[in-house]
Amino acid sequence: AQRVTQPEKLLSVFKGAPVELKCNYSYSGSPELFWYVQYSRQRLQLLLRHISRESIKGFTADLNKGETSFHLKKPFAQEEDSAMYYCALSGGATNKLIFGTGTLLAVQP
Amino acid sequence: DGGITQSPKYLFRKEGQNVTLSCEQNLNHDAMYWYRQDPGQGLRLIYYSQIVNDFQKGDIAEGYSVSREKKESFPLTVTSAQKNPTAFYLCASTPGAGVETQYFGPGTRLLVL
């Protein structure tokens, strides 16, 4: 079965500390992986996708097919990074997204 | 800021009542989606439409219905058969039906009186 697991509901770090939001997936084929972010009072929006291999707002994520993971990382957290982060998977011919349950990142001053 | 709009922002439903949530997009996107967001459960797909006059059930379609008569509009009706409708509903669209970035609307919060 297709599944996305985000084990942490809440991750609290201090400003300047490294951040890693975990995402593991279960999928039989070659999935497309995404990270979406929802800042307070804003729409859900794409942060990054694995095929683009970009660094957005200092965040990176590497697809590890062996460990079936797509963890989101940032070396130095900023207060403005505080938000809800969702890992999502898409596979097959359609663009149906399967979302994880989300991780709330709280960056303390 | 255009793009995808949803209305109303808040909607109240009485027992046994059907209510319709509006989703409009001016992005000329072919595909549109409806998700339900519950605390601790992430987003779950209700219905999606890859092209006008065609739509498919998602993972939790029971108690919901949709139509896609126009490219820019994809309304969702929450019927009386949906026993737990209280949630935040998000509409999204993509340029095509392939694997692309989804663009989300601001959402509608549905509450049961």
PDB file of C-alpha atoms in Angstrom:
ATOM      1  CA  ALA A   1       0.000   0.000   0.000  1.00  0.00           C
ATOM      2  CA  GLN A   2       1.109   3.540  -0.688  1.00  0.00           C
ATOM      3  CA  ARG A   3       1.860   5.382   2.498  1.00  0.00           C
ATOM      4  CA  VAL A   4       3.771   8.404   3.795  1.00  0.00           C
ATOM      5  CA  THR A   5       4.916   8.467   7.410  1.00  0.00           C
ATOM      6  CA  GLN A   6       6.018  11.523   9.327  1.00  0.00           C
ATOM      7  CA  PRO A   7       6.842  10.235  12.800  1.00  0.00           C
ATOM      8  CA  GLU A   8       7.072  13.584  14.573  1.00  0.00           C
ATOM      9  CA  LYS A   9       3.945  15.654  15.188  1.00  0.00           C
ATOM     10  CA  LEU A  10       5.998  18.484  16.682  1.00  0.00           C
ATOM     11  CA  LEU A  11       9.637  19.431  16.347  1.00  0.00           C
ATOM     12  CA  SER A  12      10.921  22.276  18.484  1.00  0.00           C
ATOM     13  CA  VAL A  13      14.385  23.722  17.925  1.00  0.00           C
ATOM     14  CA  PHE A  14      16.249  26.894  18.783  1.00  0.00           C
ATOM     15  CA  LYS A  15      17.146  29.489  16.187  1.00  0.00           C
ATOM     16  CA  GLY A  16      20.429  28.598  14.515  1.00  0.00           C
ATOM     17  CA  ALA A  17      20.143  24.883  15.282  1.00  0.00           C
ATOM     18  CA  PRO A  18      20.042  22.272  12.527  1.00  0.00           C
ATOM     19  CA  VAL A  19      16.670  20.892  11.519  1.00  0.00           C
ATOM     20  CA  GLU A  20      15.693  17.505  10.131  1.00  0.00           C
ATOM     21  CA  LEU A  21      12.059  16.643   9.482  1.00  0.00           C
ATOM     22  CA  LYS A  22      11.660  12.951   8.832  1.00  0.00           C
ATOM     23  CA  CYS A  23       9.628  11.380   6.050  1.00  0.00           C
ATOM     24  CA  ASN A  24       9.449   7.716   5.116  1.00  0.00           C
ATOM     25  CA  TYR A  25       7.350   6.279   2.345  1.00  0.00           C
ATOM     26  CA  SER A  26       6.011   2.999   1.080  1.00  0.00           C
ATOM     27  CA  TYR A  27       5.533   2.635  -2.656  1.00  0.00           C
ATOM     28  CA  SER A  28       6.146  -0.224  -5.045  1.00  0.00           C
ATOM     29  CA  GLY A  29       7.241   1.813  -8.070  1.00  0.00           C
ATOM     30  CA  SER A  30       9.289   4.984  -8.587  1.00  0.00           C
ATOM     31  CA  PRO A  31       7.545   7.749  -6.679  1.00  0.00           C
ATOM     32  CA  GLU A  32       7.717  11.474  -6.992  1.00  0.00           C
ATOM     33  CA  LEU A  33       8.298  13.044  -3.564  1.00  0.00           C
ATOM     34  CA  PHE A  34       7.361  16.533  -2.417  1.00  0.00           C
ATOM     35  CA  TRP A  35       7.535  18.743   0.654  1.00  0.00           C
ATOM     36  CA  TYR A  36       4.666  21.196   1.110  1.00  0.00           C
ATOM     37  CA  VAL A  37       4.611  23.915   3.771  1.00  0.00           C
ATOM     38  CA  GLN A  38       1.793  25.826   5.417  1.00  0.00           C
ATOM     39  CA  TYR A  39       2.788  29.017   7.236  1.00  0.00           C
ATOM     40  CA  SER A  40       0.366  30.566   9.690  1.00  0.00           C
ATOM     41  CA  ARG A  41      -2.604  32.144   7.887  1.00  0.00           C
ATOM     42  CA  GLN A  42      -1.190  31.227   4.480  1.00  0.00           C
ATOM     43  CA  ARG A  43      -2.048  28.653   1.867  1.00  0.00           C
ATOM     44  CA  LEU A  44      -0.434  25.295   1.580  1.00  0.00           C
ATOM     45  CA  GLN A  45       2.379  25.683  -0.934  1.00  0.00           C
ATOM     46  CA  LEU A  46       5.137  23.647  -2.482  1.00  0.00           C
ATOM     47  CA  LEU A  47       8.494  23.904  -0.754  1.00  0.00           C
ATOM     48  CA  LEU A  48      10.468  21.512  -2.924  1.00  0.00           C
ATOM     49  CA  ARG A  49      10.275  18.335  -5.017  1.00  0.00           C
ATOM     50  CA  HIS A  50      12.963  15.745  -5.360  1.00  0.00           C
ATOM     51  CA  ILE A  51      13.387  15.815  -9.123  1.00  0.00           C
ATOM     52  CA  SER A  52      14.298  19.493  -9.149  1.00  0.00           C
ATOM     53  CA  ARG A  53      17.081  18.991  -6.586  1.00  0.00           C
ATOM     54  CA  GLU A  54      16.795  22.659  -5.609  1.00  0.00           C
ATOM     55  CA  SER A  55      17.494  24.290  -2.285  1.00  0.00           C
ATOM     56  CA  ILE A  56      14.542  26.447  -1.290  1.00  0.00           C
ATOM     57  CA  LYS A  57      14.869  28.841   1.664  1.00  0.00           C
ATOM     58  CA  GLY A  58      17.925  26.873   2.698  1.00  0.00           C
ATOM     59  CA  PHE A  59      16.041  23.553   2.845  1.00  0.00           C
ATOM     60  CA  THR A  60      17.177  20.443   1.008  1.00  0.00           C
ATOM     61  CA  ALA A  61      15.829  16.927   0.772  1.00  0.00           C
ATOM     62  CA  ASP A  62      17.450  13.854  -0.696  1.00  0.00           C
ATOM     63  CA  LEU A  63      15.534  10.837  -1.871  1.00  0.00           C
ATOM     64  CA  ASN A  64      17.046   7.672  -0.391  1.00  0.00           C
ATOM     65  CA  LYS A  65      15.447   4.761  -2.201  1.00  0.00           C
ATOM     66  CA  GLY A  66      17.279   2.203  -0.094  1.00  0.00           C
ATOM     67  CA  GLU A  67      15.846   3.579   3.137  1.00  0.00           C
ATOM     68  CA  THR A  68      12.650   4.822   1.406  1.00  0.00           C
ATOM     69  CA  SER A  69      13.141   8.207   3.009  1.00  0.00           C
ATOM     70  CA  PHE A  70      12.914  11.843   1.948  1.00  0.00           C
ATOM     71  CA  HIS A  71      13.988  13.791   5.020  1.00  0.00           C
ATOM     72  CA  LEU A  72      13.920  17.593   4.936  1.00  0.00           C
ATOM     73  CA  LYS A  73      17.009  19.344   6.272  1.00  0.00           C
ATOM     74  CA  LYS A  74      18.233  22.828   7.005  1.00  0.00           C
ATOM     75  CA  PRO A  75      21.582  23.571   8.666  1.00  0.00           C
ATOM     76  CA  PHE A  76      20.493  26.680  10.586  1.00  0.00           C
ATOM     77  CA  ALA A  77      16.840  27.164  11.513  1.00  0.00           C
ATOM     78  CA  GLN A  78      15.235  30.613  11.418  1.00  0.00           C
ATOM     79  CA  GLU A  79      12.159  31.784  13.319  1.00  0.00           C
ATOM     80  CA  GLU A  80      10.336  32.339  10.024  1.00  0.00           C
ATOM     81  CA  ASP A  81      10.689  28.616   9.293  1.00  0.00           C
ATOM     82  CA  SER A  82       8.047  27.902  11.916  1.00  0.00           C
ATOM     83  CA  ALA A  83       5.210  26.224  10.032  1.00  0.00           C
ATOM     84  CA  MET A  84       3.442  22.950   9.324  1.00  0.00           C
ATOM     85  CA  TYR A  85       5.383  20.726   6.933  1.00  0.00           C
ATOM     86  CA  TYR A  86       3.835  17.920   4.909  1.00  0.00           C
ATOM     87  CA  CYS A  87       5.666  15.246   2.996  1.00  0.00           C
ATOM     88  CA  ALA A  88       3.738  13.923  -0.027  1.00  0.00           C
ATOM     89  CA  LEU A  89       4.089  11.185  -2.598  1.00  0.00           C
ATOM     90  CA  SER A  90       2.762  10.907  -6.121  1.00  0.00           C
ATOM     91  CA  GLY A  91       2.950   7.881  -8.316  1.00  0.00           C
ATOM     92  CA  GLY A  92       1.387   6.432 -11.411  1.00  0.00           C
ATOM     93  CA  ALA A  93      -0.215   8.274 -14.294  1.00  0.00           C
ATOM     94  CA  THR A  94      -2.247  10.741 -12.292  1.00  0.00           C
ATOM     95  CA  ASN A  95      -1.186  13.495  -9.936  1.00  0.00           C
ATOM     96  CA  LYS A  96      -2.941  12.098  -6.906  1.00  0.00           C
ATOM     97  CA  LEU A  97      -0.948  13.088  -3.828  1.00  0.00           C
ATOM     98  CA  ILE A  98      -0.685  10.988  -0.697  1.00  0.00           C
ATOM     99  CA  PHE A  99       0.165  13.164   2.269  1.00  0.00           C
ATOM    100  CA  GLY A 100       1.800  12.381   5.549  1.00  0.00           C
ATOM    101  CA  THR A 101       0.205  13.588   8.769  1.00  0.00           C
ATOM    102  CA  GLY A 102       2.483  16.607   8.969  1.00  0.00           C
ATOM    103  CA  THR A 103       5.113  17.928  11.362  1.00  0.00           C
ATOM    104  CA  LEU A 104       4.770  21.245  13.118  1.00  0.00           C
ATOM    105  CA  LEU A 105       8.158  22.940  13.266  1.00  0.00           C
ATOM    106  CA  ALA A 106       8.532  25.509  16.026  1.00  0.00           C
ATOM    107  CA  VAL A 107      11.721  27.562  15.991  1.00  0.00           C
ATOM    108  CA  GLN A 108      12.345  29.239  19.320  1.00  0.00           C
ATOM    109  CA  PRO A 109      14.266  32.537  19.550  1.00  0.00           C
TER     110      PRO A 109
ATOM    111  CA  ASP B   1      -4.141  37.416  -5.496  1.00  0.00           C
ATOM    112  CA  GLY B   2      -6.259  35.341  -7.899  1.00  0.00           C
ATOM    113  CA  GLY B   3      -5.238  31.827  -8.738  1.00  0.00           C
ATOM    114  CA  ILE B   4      -7.554  29.565  -6.820  1.00  0.00           C
ATOM    115  CA  THR B   5     -10.382  30.946  -4.749  1.00  0.00           C
ATOM    116  CA  GLN B   6     -12.645  29.109  -2.331  1.00  0.00           C
ATOM    117  CA  SER B   7     -15.845  30.333  -0.782  1.00  0.00           C
ATOM    118  CA  PRO B   8     -17.139  30.730   1.761  1.00  0.00           C
ATOM    119  CA  LYS B   9     -14.325  30.934   4.282  1.00  0.00           C
ATOM    120  CA  TYR B  10     -16.598  29.464   6.970  1.00  0.00           C
ATOM    121  CA  LEU B  11     -19.723  27.386   6.427  1.00  0.00           C
ATOM    122  CA  PHE B  12     -22.220  26.056   8.919  1.00  0.00           C
ATOM    123  CA  ARG B  13     -24.298  22.983   8.256  1.00  0.00           C
ATOM    124  CA  LYS B  14     -27.419  21.835  10.034  1.00  0.00           C
ATOM    125  CA  GLU B  15     -28.262  18.183  10.523  1.00  0.00           C
ATOM    126  CA  GLY B  16     -29.635  16.592   7.354  1.00  0.00           C
ATOM    127  CA  GLN B  17     -28.630  19.514   5.172  1.00  0.00           C
ATOM    128  CA  ASN B  18     -26.562  19.410   1.987  1.00  0.00           C
ATOM    129  CA  VAL B  19     -24.032  22.211   1.557  1.00  0.00           C
ATOM    130  CA  THR B  20     -21.872  23.169  -1.412  1.00  0.00           C
ATOM    131  CA  LEU B  21     -18.328  24.501  -1.259  1.00  0.00           C
ATOM    132  CA  SER B  22     -17.128  26.591  -4.152  1.00  0.00           C
ATOM    133  CA  CYS B  23     -13.730  26.295  -5.860  1.00  0.00           C
ATOM    134  CA  GLU B  24     -12.779  28.492  -8.813  1.00  0.00           C
ATOM    135  CA  GLN B  25      -9.466  28.864 -10.627  1.00  0.00           C
ATOM    136  CA  ASN B  26      -8.292  31.313 -13.273  1.00  0.00           C
ATOM    137  CA  LEU B  27      -5.030  29.510 -13.992  1.00  0.00           C
ATOM    138  CA  ASN B  28      -6.393  27.591 -16.993  1.00  0.00           C
ATOM    139  CA  HIS B  29      -5.490  24.357 -15.217  1.00  0.00           C
ATOM    140  CA  ASP B  30      -6.944  21.117 -16.482  1.00  0.00           C
ATOM    141  CA  ALA B  31      -6.944  19.137 -13.231  1.00  0.00           C
ATOM    142  CA  MET B  32      -8.604  19.991  -9.923  1.00  0.00           C
ATOM    143  CA  TYR B  33      -8.704  18.242  -6.560  1.00  0.00           C
ATOM    144  CA  TRP B  34     -10.572  18.315  -3.251  1.00  0.00           C
ATOM    145  CA  TYR B  35      -8.885  17.387   0.018  1.00  0.00           C
ATOM    146  CA  ARG B  36     -10.109  17.164   3.570  1.00  0.00           C
ATOM    147  CA  GLN B  37      -7.725  18.248   6.339  1.00  0.00           C
ATOM    148  CA  ASP B  38      -8.264  16.966   9.864  1.00  0.00           C
ATOM    149  CA  PRO B  39      -5.946  17.535  12.839  1.00  0.00           C
ATOM    150  CA  GLY B  40      -3.418  14.737  13.127  1.00  0.00           C
ATOM    151  CA  GLN B  41      -4.490  13.131   9.848  1.00  0.00           C
ATOM    152  CA  GLY B  42      -2.948  15.317   7.221  1.00  0.00           C
ATOM    153  CA  LEU B  43      -4.766  15.771   3.922  1.00  0.00           C
ATOM    154  CA  ARG B  44      -6.952  13.100   2.378  1.00  0.00           C
ATOM    155  CA  LEU B  45      -8.189  13.123  -1.212  1.00  0.00           C
ATOM    156  CA  ILE B  46     -11.974  13.278  -1.661  1.00  0.00           C
ATOM    157  CA  TYR B  47     -12.430  13.673  -5.428  1.00  0.00           C
ATOM    158  CA  TYR B  48     -10.358  14.757  -8.389  1.00  0.00           C
ATOM    159  CA  SER B  49     -11.022  15.778 -11.964  1.00  0.00           C
ATOM    160  CA  GLN B  50      -8.473  15.589 -14.749  1.00  0.00           C
ATOM    161  CA  ILE B  51     -10.670  17.177 -17.385  1.00  0.00           C
ATOM    162  CA  VAL B  52     -14.025  18.872 -17.811  1.00  0.00           C
ATOM    163  CA  ASN B  53     -17.045  16.589 -17.424  1.00  0.00           C
ATOM    164  CA  ASP B  54     -14.963  13.852 -15.838  1.00  0.00           C
ATOM    165  CA  PHE B  55     -14.073  13.117 -12.207  1.00  0.00           C
ATOM    166  CA  GLN B  56     -12.947  10.219 -10.055  1.00  0.00           C
ATOM    167  CA  LYS B  57     -13.361   9.223  -6.439  1.00  0.00           C
ATOM    168  CA  GLY B  58     -10.456   9.677  -4.098  1.00  0.00           C
ATOM    169  CA  ASP B  59      -9.808   7.844  -0.867  1.00  0.00           C
ATOM    170  CA  ILE B  60     -12.742   9.214   1.146  1.00  0.00           C
ATOM    171  CA  ALA B  61     -15.504  10.017  -1.375  1.00  0.00           C
ATOM    172  CA  GLU B  62     -18.433   8.619   0.627  1.00  0.00           C
ATOM    173  CA  GLY B  63     -20.907  11.338   1.562  1.00  0.00           C
ATOM    174  CA  TYR B  64     -19.549  13.798  -0.994  1.00  0.00           C
ATOM    175  CA  SER B  65     -20.368  14.665  -4.594  1.00  0.00           C
ATOM    176  CA  VAL B  66     -18.765  16.896  -7.217  1.00  0.00           C
ATOM    177  CA  SER B  67     -19.336  18.258 -10.699  1.00  0.00           C
ATOM    178  CA  ARG B  68     -17.007  19.652 -13.354  1.00  0.00           C
ATOM    179  CA  GLU B  69     -19.152  21.418 -15.913  1.00  0.00           C
ATOM    180  CA  LYS B  70     -16.635  24.171 -16.502  1.00  0.00           C
ATOM    181  CA  LYS B  71     -12.855  24.082 -16.587  1.00  0.00           C
ATOM    182  CA  GLU B  72     -12.533  26.796 -13.977  1.00  0.00           C
ATOM    183  CA  SER B  73     -15.022  25.438 -11.454  1.00  0.00           C
ATOM    184  CA  PHE B  74     -15.090  22.290  -9.291  1.00  0.00           C
ATOM    185  CA  PRO B  75     -17.764  22.572  -6.563  1.00  0.00           C
ATOM    186  CA  LEU B  76     -17.959  20.043  -3.744  1.00  0.00           C
ATOM    187  CA  THR B  77     -21.265  19.098  -2.130  1.00  0.00           C
ATOM    188  CA  VAL B  78     -21.192  17.673   1.365  1.00  0.00           C
ATOM    189  CA  THR B  79     -24.329  15.587   1.622  1.00  0.00           C
ATOM    190  CA  SER B  80     -26.318  14.538   4.672  1.00  0.00           C
ATOM    191  CA  ALA B  81     -24.775  11.092   4.249  1.00  0.00           C
ATOM    192  CA  GLN B  82     -21.440  12.462   5.446  1.00  0.00           C
ATOM    193  CA  LYS B  83     -21.725  11.826   9.167  1.00  0.00           C
ATOM    194  CA  ASN B  84     -18.606  13.675  10.257  1.00  0.00           C
ATOM    195  CA  PRO B  85     -18.297  16.692   7.982  1.00  0.00           C
ATOM    196  CA  THR B  86     -16.550  19.065  10.367  1.00  0.00           C
ATOM    197  CA  ALA B  87     -13.150  19.703   8.786  1.00  0.00           C
ATOM    198  CA  PHE B  88     -11.062  22.099   6.753  1.00  0.00           C
ATOM    199  CA  TYR B  89     -11.554  21.586   3.011  1.00  0.00           C
ATOM    200  CA  LEU B  90      -8.849  22.432   0.503  1.00  0.00           C
ATOM    201  CA  CYS B  91      -9.151  22.697  -3.251  1.00  0.00           C
ATOM    202  CA  ALA B  92      -6.122  22.413  -5.524  1.00  0.00           C
ATOM    203  CA  SER B  93      -5.294  22.435  -9.214  1.00  0.00           C
ATOM    204  CA  THR B  94      -2.495  21.413 -11.574  1.00  0.00           C
ATOM    205  CA  PRO B  95      -1.808  22.460 -15.162  1.00  0.00           C
ATOM    206  CA  GLY B  96      -2.248  18.910 -16.413  1.00  0.00           C
ATOM    207  CA  ALA B  97      -2.986  15.480 -15.079  1.00  0.00           C
ATOM    208  CA  GLY B  98       0.648  14.411 -14.843  1.00  0.00           C
ATOM    209  CA  VAL B  99       2.886  14.646 -11.818  1.00  0.00           C
ATOM    210  CA  GLU B 100       3.055  18.370 -11.240  1.00  0.00           C
ATOM    211  CA  THR B 101       3.066  20.904  -8.455  1.00  0.00           C
ATOM    212  CA  GLN B 102      -0.365  21.387  -6.918  1.00  0.00           C
ATOM    213  CA  TYR B 103      -1.611  24.911  -6.265  1.00  0.00           C
ATOM    214  CA  PHE B 104      -3.920  25.229  -3.280  1.00  0.00           C
ATOM    215  CA  GLY B 105      -6.782  27.503  -2.415  1.00  0.00           C
ATOM    216  CA  PRO B 106      -7.197  29.199   0.982  1.00  0.00           C
ATOM    217  CA  GLY B 107      -9.662  26.599   2.254  1.00  0.00           C
ATOM    218  CA  THR B 108     -13.177  26.467   3.686  1.00  0.00           C
ATOM    219  CA  ARG B 109     -13.861  25.467   7.271  1.00  0.00           C
ATOM    220  CA  LEU B 110     -17.106  23.538   7.628  1.00  0.00           C
ATOM    221  CA  LEU B 111     -18.786  23.349  11.018  1.00  0.00           C
ATOM    222  CA  VAL B 112     -21.884  21.439  12.036  1.00  0.00           C
ATOM    223  CA  LEU B 113     -24.519  23.207  14.123  1.00  0.00           C
TER     224      LEU B 113
END
